């Protein structure tokens, strides 16, 4: 059996500088490693690897790497105490939201945004 904890999430990015700035502005993570090809950021309980998309093929071969025009294929949800407050704070930092805040029928208030490479994030409050 595999452990139930995720250690690292890897998101391929088109613009390393833009992605790093985005994640630093939104989440303020610590930098674990950085070179010209990528950056690894520490989040609570896990790390996020942001390699340049040019380096992605060696990590996923023989599969091909999708592009942002293909549309989102993943969404990460971050639990927040107050979705409207978190939304306002992120908007003040220049984050453009795809939707929300919306009260969902499954008992959550959510709002979604995308990073510069099109990876989607959602903030969610339990109602």
XYZ file of C-alpha atoms in Angstrom:
127
model
C 0.000 0.000 0.000
C 1.127 3.514 -0.741
C 1.081 6.135 2.016
C -1.932 8.426 1.949
C 0.123 11.638 2.107
C 1.164 13.594 -0.974
C 4.757 14.783 -0.696
C 5.183 16.819 -3.897
C 2.838 18.141 -6.581
C 4.521 18.992 -9.891
C 2.942 21.643 -12.117
C 4.582 22.315 -15.469
C 4.855 26.065 -16.080
C 5.288 28.120 -19.221
C 6.735 31.186 -17.477
C 8.882 30.238 -14.478
C 9.311 33.819 -13.254
C 5.593 34.547 -13.540
C 4.655 31.288 -11.825
C 7.082 31.850 -8.959
C 5.798 35.392 -8.403
C 2.187 34.182 -8.543
C 2.734 31.454 -5.936
C 4.809 33.724 -3.695
C 2.131 36.450 -3.826
C -0.812 34.093 -3.247
C 0.620 31.545 -0.781
C 3.955 32.969 0.508
C 5.716 29.557 0.558
C 9.371 28.989 1.432
C 11.742 28.254 -1.459
C 13.344 24.809 -1.031
C 15.315 24.746 -4.279
C 15.724 26.908 -7.341
C 17.758 26.855 -10.533
C 17.288 28.050 -14.125
C 14.969 25.106 -14.882
C 12.546 25.309 -11.979
C 11.708 26.055 -8.378
C 10.442 23.892 -5.505
C 8.245 25.622 -2.936
C 7.308 24.378 0.554
C 3.626 24.428 1.436
C 2.127 23.168 4.700
C 2.779 19.432 4.675
C 3.982 19.174 1.077
C 6.070 20.760 -1.646
C 5.226 22.099 -5.097
C 7.678 21.550 -7.935
C 7.402 24.107 -10.754
C 9.648 22.988 -13.634
C 9.727 24.783 -16.963
C 7.396 23.044 -19.401
C 10.362 22.371 -21.696
C 11.640 19.912 -19.066
C 8.305 18.117 -18.668
C 8.662 15.485 -21.424
C 11.438 13.630 -19.581
C 9.181 13.393 -16.502
C 6.078 12.027 -18.262
C 7.447 10.090 -21.264
C 6.056 8.298 -23.164
C 2.999 10.528 -22.552
C 2.923 13.970 -24.153
C 2.654 17.212 -22.218
C -0.630 19.091 -22.433
C -0.770 22.813 -23.110
C -2.789 25.552 -21.385
C -5.061 25.753 -24.459
C -6.134 22.158 -23.739
C -7.988 23.521 -20.689
C -7.665 22.657 -17.015
C -7.235 19.022 -16.077
C -6.776 19.484 -12.349
C -8.090 21.725 -9.592
C -6.597 22.126 -6.131
C -8.821 23.167 -3.242
C -7.599 25.172 -0.267
C -9.892 25.268 2.745
C -10.408 28.776 4.153
C -12.380 30.085 7.126
C -14.053 32.903 5.170
C -14.249 32.584 1.380
C -15.426 36.141 0.777
C -12.588 37.578 2.870
C -9.965 35.360 1.187
C -11.432 36.287 -2.218
C -11.151 40.015 -1.431
C -7.553 39.618 -0.206
C -6.546 37.773 -3.378
C -8.335 40.269 -5.642
C -6.391 43.041 -3.865
C -3.191 41.168 -4.825
C -4.276 41.168 -8.484
C -5.612 37.608 -8.707
C -8.307 37.317 -11.402
C -11.050 34.864 -10.465
C -12.771 32.483 -12.847
C -15.889 32.385 -10.658
C -17.256 32.953 -7.193
C -17.721 33.258 -4.420
C -20.614 30.865 -5.042
C -22.675 28.966 -2.467
C -22.655 25.362 -3.678
C -25.421 22.807 -3.010
C -22.899 20.494 -1.285
C -22.428 22.955 1.588
C -19.410 24.950 0.480
C -18.837 28.509 -0.649
C -16.170 28.454 -3.363
C -14.241 30.711 -5.710
C -11.781 29.570 -8.387
C -8.748 31.168 -10.030
C -5.942 30.008 -12.320
C -2.196 30.398 -12.116
C -0.316 31.855 -15.128
C -0.061 28.375 -16.722
C -3.790 27.657 -16.403
C -3.700 25.364 -13.345
C -6.905 25.967 -11.373
C -7.111 26.640 -7.643
C -10.246 26.900 -5.550
C -10.773 28.451 -2.148
C -13.566 26.771 -0.198
C -15.384 27.541 3.031
C -17.638 25.046 4.799
C -21.102 26.544 5.267
